PDB file of C-alpha atoms in Angstrom:
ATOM      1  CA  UNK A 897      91.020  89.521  79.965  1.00  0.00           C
ATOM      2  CA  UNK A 898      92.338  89.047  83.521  1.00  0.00           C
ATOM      3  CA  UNK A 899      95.061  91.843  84.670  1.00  0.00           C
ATOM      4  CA  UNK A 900      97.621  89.704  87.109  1.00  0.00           C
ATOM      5  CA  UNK A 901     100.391  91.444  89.110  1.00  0.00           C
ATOM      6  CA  UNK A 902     103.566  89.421  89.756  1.00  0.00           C
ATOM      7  CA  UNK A 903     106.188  91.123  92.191  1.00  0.00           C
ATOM      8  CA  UNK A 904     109.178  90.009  93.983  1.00  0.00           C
ATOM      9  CA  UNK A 905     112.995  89.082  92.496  1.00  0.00           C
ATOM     10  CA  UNK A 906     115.180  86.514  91.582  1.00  0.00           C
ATOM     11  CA  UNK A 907     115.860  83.395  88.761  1.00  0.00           C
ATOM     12  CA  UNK A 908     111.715  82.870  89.629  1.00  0.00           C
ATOM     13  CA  UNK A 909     109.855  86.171  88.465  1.00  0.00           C
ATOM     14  CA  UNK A 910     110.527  85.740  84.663  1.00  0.00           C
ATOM     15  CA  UNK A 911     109.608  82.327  84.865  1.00  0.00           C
ATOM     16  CA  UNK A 912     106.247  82.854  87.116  1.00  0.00           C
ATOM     17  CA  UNK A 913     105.661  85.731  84.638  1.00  0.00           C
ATOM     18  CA  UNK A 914     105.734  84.180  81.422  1.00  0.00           C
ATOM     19  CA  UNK A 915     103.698  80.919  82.763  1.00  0.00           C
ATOM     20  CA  UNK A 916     101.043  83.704  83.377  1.00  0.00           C
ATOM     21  CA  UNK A 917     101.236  85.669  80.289  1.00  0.00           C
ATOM     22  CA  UNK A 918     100.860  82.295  78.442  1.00  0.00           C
ATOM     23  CA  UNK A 919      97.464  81.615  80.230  1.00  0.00           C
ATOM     24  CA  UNK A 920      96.825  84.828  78.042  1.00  0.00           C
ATOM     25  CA  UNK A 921      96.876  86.938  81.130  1.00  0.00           C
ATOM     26  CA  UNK A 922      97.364  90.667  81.038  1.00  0.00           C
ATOM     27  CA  UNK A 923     100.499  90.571  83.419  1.00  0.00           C
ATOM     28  CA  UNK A 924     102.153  93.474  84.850  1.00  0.00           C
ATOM     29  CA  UNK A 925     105.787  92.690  86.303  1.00  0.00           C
ATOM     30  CA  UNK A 926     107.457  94.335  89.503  1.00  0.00           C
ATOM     31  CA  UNK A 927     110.619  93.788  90.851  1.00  0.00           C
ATOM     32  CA  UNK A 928     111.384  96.462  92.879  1.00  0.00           C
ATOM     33  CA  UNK A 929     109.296  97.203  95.960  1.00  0.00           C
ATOM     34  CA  UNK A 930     110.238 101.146  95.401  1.00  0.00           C
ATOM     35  CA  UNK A 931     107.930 101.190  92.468  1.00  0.00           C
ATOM     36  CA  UNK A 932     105.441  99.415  93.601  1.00  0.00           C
ATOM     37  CA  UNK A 933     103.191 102.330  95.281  1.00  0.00           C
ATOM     38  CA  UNK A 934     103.583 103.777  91.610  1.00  0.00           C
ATOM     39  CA  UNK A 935     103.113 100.722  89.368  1.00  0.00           C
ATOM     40  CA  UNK A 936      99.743  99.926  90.976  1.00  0.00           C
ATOM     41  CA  UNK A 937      98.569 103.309  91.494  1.00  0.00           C
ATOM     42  CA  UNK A 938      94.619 103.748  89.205  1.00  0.00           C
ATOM     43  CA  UNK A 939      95.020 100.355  88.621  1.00  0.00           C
ATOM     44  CA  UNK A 940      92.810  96.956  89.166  1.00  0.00           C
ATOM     45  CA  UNK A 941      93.650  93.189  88.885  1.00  0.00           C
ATOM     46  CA  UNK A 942      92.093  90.358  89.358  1.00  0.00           C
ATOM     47  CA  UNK A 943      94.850  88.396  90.460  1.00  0.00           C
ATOM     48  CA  UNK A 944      98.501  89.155  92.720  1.00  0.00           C
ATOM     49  CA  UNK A 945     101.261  87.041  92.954  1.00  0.00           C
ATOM     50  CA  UNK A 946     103.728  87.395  95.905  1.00  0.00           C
ATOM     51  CA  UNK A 947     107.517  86.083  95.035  1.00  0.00           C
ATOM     52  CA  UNK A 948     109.894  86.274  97.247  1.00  0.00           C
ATOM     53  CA  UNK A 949     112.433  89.203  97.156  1.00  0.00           C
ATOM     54  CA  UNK A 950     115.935  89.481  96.022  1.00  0.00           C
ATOM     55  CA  UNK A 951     118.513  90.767  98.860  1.00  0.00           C
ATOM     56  CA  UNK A 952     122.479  91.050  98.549  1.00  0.00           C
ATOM     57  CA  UNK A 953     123.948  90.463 102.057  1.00  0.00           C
ATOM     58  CA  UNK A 954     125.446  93.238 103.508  1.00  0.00           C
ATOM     59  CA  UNK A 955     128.339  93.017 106.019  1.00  0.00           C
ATOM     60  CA  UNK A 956     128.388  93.214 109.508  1.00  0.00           C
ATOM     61  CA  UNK A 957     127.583  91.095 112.653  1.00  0.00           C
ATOM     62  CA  UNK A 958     124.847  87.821 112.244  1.00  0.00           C
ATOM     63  CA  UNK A 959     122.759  89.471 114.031  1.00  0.00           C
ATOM     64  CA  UNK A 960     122.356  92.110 111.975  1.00  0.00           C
ATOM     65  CA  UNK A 961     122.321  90.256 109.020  1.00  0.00           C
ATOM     66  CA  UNK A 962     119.403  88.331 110.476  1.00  0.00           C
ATOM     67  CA  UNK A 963     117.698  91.372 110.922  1.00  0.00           C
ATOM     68  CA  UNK A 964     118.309  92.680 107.260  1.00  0.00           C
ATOM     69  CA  UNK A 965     116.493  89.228 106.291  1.00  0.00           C
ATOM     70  CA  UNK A 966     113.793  89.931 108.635  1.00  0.00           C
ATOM     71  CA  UNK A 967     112.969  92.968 106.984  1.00  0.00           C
ATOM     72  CA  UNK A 968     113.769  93.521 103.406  1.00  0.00           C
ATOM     73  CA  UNK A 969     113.076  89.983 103.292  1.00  0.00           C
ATOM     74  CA  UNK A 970     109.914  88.357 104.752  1.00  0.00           C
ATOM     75  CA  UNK A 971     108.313  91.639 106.619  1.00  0.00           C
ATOM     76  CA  UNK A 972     108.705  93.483 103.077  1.00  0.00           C
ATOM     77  CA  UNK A 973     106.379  91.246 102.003  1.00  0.00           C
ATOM     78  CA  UNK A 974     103.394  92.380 104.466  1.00  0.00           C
ATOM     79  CA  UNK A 975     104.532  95.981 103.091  1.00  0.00           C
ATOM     80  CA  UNK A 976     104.519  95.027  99.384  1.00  0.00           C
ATOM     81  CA  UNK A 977     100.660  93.320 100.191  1.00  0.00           C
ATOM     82  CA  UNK A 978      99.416  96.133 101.978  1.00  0.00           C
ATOM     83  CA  UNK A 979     100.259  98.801  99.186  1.00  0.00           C
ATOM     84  CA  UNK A 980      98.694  95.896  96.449  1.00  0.00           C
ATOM     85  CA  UNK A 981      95.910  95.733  98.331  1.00  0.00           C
ATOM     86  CA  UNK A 982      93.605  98.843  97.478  1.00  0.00           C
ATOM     87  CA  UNK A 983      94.214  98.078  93.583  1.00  0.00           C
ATOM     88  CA  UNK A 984      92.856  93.870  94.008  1.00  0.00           C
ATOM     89  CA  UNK A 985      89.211  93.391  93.698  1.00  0.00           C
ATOM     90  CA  UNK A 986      86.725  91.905  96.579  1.00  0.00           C
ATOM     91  CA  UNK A 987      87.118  88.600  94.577  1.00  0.00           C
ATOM     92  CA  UNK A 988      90.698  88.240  93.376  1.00  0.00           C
ATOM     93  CA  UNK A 989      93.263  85.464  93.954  1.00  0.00           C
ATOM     94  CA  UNK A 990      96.133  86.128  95.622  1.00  0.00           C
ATOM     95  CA  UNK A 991      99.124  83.904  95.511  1.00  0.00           C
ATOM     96  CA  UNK A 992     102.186  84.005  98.663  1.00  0.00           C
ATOM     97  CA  UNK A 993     105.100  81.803  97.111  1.00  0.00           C
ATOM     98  CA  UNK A 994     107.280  80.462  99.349  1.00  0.00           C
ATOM     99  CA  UNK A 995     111.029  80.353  99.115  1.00  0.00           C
ATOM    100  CA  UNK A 996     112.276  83.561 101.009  1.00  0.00           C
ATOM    101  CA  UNK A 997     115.134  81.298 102.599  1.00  0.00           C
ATOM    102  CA  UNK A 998     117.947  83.137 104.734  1.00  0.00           C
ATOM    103  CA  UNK A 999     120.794  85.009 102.434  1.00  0.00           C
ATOM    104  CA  UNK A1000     123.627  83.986 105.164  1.00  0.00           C
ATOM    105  CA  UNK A1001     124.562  79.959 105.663  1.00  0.00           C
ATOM    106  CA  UNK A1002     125.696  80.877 109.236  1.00  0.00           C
ATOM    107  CA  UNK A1003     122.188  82.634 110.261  1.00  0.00           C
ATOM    108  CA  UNK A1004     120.228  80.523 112.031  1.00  0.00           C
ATOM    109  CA  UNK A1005     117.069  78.994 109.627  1.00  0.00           C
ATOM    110  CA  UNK A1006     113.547  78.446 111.170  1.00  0.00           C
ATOM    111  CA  UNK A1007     111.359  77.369 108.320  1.00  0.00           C
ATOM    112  CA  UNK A1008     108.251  76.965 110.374  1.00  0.00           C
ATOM    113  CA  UNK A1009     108.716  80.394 111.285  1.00  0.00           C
ATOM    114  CA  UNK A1010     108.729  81.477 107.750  1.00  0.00           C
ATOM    115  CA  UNK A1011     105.745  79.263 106.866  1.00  0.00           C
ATOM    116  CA  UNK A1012     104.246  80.641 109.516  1.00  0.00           C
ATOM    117  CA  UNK A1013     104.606  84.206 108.502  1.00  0.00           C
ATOM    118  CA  UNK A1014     103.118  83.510 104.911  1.00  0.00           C
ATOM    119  CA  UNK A1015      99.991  81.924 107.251  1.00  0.00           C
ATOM    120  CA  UNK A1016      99.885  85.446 109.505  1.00  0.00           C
ATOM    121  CA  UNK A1017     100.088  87.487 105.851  1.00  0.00           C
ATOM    122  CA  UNK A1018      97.359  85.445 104.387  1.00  0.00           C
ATOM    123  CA  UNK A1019      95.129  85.392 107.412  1.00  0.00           C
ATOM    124  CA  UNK A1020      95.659  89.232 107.567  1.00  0.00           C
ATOM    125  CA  UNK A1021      94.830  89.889 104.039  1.00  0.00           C
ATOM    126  CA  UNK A1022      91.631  87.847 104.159  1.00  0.00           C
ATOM    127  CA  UNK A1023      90.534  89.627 107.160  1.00  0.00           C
ATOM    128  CA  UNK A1024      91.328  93.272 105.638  1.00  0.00           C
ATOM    129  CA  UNK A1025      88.394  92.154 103.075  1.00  0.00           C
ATOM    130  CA  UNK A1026      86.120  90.353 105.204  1.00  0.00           C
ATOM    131  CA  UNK A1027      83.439  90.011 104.440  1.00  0.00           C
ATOM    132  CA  UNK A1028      84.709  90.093 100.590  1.00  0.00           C
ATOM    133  CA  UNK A1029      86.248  86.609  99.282  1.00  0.00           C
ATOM    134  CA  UNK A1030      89.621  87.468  98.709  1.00  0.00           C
ATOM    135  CA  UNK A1031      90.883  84.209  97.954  1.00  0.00           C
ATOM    136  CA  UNK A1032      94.639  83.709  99.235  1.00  0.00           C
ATOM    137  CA  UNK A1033      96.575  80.374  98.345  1.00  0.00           C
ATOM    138  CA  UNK A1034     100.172  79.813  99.457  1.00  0.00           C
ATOM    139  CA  UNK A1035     102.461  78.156  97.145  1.00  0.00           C
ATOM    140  CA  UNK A1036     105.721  76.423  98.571  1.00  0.00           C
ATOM    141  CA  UNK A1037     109.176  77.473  96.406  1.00  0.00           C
ATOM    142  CA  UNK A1038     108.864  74.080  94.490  1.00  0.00           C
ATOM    143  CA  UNK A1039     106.131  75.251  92.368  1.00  0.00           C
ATOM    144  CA  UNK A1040     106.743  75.727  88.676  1.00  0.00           C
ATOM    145  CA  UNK A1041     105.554  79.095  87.066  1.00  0.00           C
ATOM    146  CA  UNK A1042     103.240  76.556  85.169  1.00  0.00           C
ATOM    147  CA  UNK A1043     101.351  75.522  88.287  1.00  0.00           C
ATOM    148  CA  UNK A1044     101.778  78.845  89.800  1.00  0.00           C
ATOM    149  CA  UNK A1045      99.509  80.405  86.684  1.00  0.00           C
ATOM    150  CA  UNK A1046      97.243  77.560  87.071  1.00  0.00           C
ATOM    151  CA  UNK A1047      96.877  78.478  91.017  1.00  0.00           C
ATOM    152  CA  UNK A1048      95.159  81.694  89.686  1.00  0.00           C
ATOM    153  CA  UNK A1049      92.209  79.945  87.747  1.00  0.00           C
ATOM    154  CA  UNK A1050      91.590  77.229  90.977  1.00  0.00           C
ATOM    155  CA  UNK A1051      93.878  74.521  89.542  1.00  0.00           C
ATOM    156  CA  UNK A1052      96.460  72.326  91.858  1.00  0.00           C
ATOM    157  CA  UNK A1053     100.356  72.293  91.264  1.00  0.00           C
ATOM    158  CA  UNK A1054     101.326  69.215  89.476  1.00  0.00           C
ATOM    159  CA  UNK A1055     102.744  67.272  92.010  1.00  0.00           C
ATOM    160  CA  UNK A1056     101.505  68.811  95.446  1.00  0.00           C
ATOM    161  CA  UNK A1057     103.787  66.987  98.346  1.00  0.00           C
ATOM    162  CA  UNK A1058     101.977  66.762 101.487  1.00  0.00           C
ATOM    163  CA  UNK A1059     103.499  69.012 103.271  1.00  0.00           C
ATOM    164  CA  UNK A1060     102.519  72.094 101.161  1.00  0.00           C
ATOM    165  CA  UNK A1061      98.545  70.469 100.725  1.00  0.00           C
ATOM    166  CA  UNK A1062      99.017  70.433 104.999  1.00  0.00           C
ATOM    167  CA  UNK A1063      99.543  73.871 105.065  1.00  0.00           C
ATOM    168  CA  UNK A1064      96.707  75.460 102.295  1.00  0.00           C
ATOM    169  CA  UNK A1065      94.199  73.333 104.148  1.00  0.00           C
ATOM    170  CA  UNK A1066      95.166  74.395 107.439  1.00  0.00           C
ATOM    171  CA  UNK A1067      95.029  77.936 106.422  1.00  0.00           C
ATOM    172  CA  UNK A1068      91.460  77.414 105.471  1.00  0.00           C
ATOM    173  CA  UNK A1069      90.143  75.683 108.464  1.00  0.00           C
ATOM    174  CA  UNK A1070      91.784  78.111 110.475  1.00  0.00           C
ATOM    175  CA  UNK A1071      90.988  80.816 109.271  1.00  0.00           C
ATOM    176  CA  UNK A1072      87.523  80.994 111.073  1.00  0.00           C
ATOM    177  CA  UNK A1073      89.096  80.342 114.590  1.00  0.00           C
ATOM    178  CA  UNK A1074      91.778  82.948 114.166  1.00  0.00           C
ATOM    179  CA  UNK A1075      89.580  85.938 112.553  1.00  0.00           C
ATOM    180  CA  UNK A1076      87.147  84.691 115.920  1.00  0.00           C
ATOM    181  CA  UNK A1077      90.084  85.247 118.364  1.00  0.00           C
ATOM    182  CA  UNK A1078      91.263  88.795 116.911  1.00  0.00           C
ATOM    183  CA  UNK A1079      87.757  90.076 116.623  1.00  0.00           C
ATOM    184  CA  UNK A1080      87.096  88.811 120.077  1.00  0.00           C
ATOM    185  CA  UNK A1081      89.759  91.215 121.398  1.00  0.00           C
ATOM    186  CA  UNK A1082      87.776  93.685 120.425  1.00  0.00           C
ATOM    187  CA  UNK A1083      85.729  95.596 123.289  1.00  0.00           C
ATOM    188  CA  UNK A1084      82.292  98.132 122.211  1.00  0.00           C
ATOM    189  CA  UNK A1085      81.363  99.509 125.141  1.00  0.00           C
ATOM    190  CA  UNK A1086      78.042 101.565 125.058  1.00  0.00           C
TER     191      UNK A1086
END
């Protein structure tokens, strides 16, 4: 049976779960990143899907608020991989779903910078594994849970718009250039 881990928050992580547990998935559900460390801890799965997180606003100047989306939002993420990590196998699928929009309607909104960050995150998880074949997918927020569970056995969402098929492929063909570039900043010196 395959053993899936789903984190993140929101309306989206009962749906994403029970999509999975219907594929007849062992699925283990967390939605709090202060139990994550302990709800992974002796165990192994075959499969890891990123959500985005839940945040409540708190008060104060935009620029702080920004700052609170930066990082209980998007950079919690790289935090939430890094402790899943050690507990995925040299051949699982991970899954980065999209969505992680800004909580604030006066912060400013750069959603290339956001896709962008899922890219960095999925380039850096491949290349902790190297020269395993950790496969990492990104799914954009208008995935169902339905073609979110599919994701984990190869499958494509339902209706994939263009934009979303852009960025998978590009994170595959780019993959070699960029893992080239950091590993060519490294210096041995004899």
């Amino acid at each position: 049976m395959t053993s899936v881990l789903v984190t993140g928050g929101g309306e989206r992580l009962s749906e994403v779960a029970e999509a999975i547990k219907a594929t007849g998935a062992e699925t283990t559900v967390v939605d709090s990143l202060d139990r994550l460390g302990e709800a992974v801890a002796g165990q192994s799965f075959d499969a890891y899907v990123q959500l985005p997180v839940a945040m409540t606003p708190r008060s104060g100047s935009l620029v702080s608020r920004v700052e609170q989306f930066l990082s209980e939002g998007l950079l919690s993420r790289f935090r939430a991989a890094e402790t899943v990590l050690p507990a995925l196998h040299d051949a699982s699928t991970v899954v980065l779903v999209g969505g992680q929009t800004n909580i604030d309607v006066d912060a400013p909104d750069d959603q290339q910078a956001r896709t962008a960050l899922m890219r960095v995150l999925a380039h850096a998880l491949r290349a902790e594994r190297a020269p395993a074949h950790l496969k990492v997918r990104t799914a954009g927020p208008e995935w169902s849970g339905a073609d979110i569970a599919a994701s984990l056995e190869g499958g494509a969402p339902s209706e994939a718009p263009s934009a979303q098929t852009g960025d998978r492929e590009a994170i595959g063909k780019a993959y070699a250039d960029w893992r080239a570039e950091v590993l060519g900043l490294v210096r041995v010196e004899f």
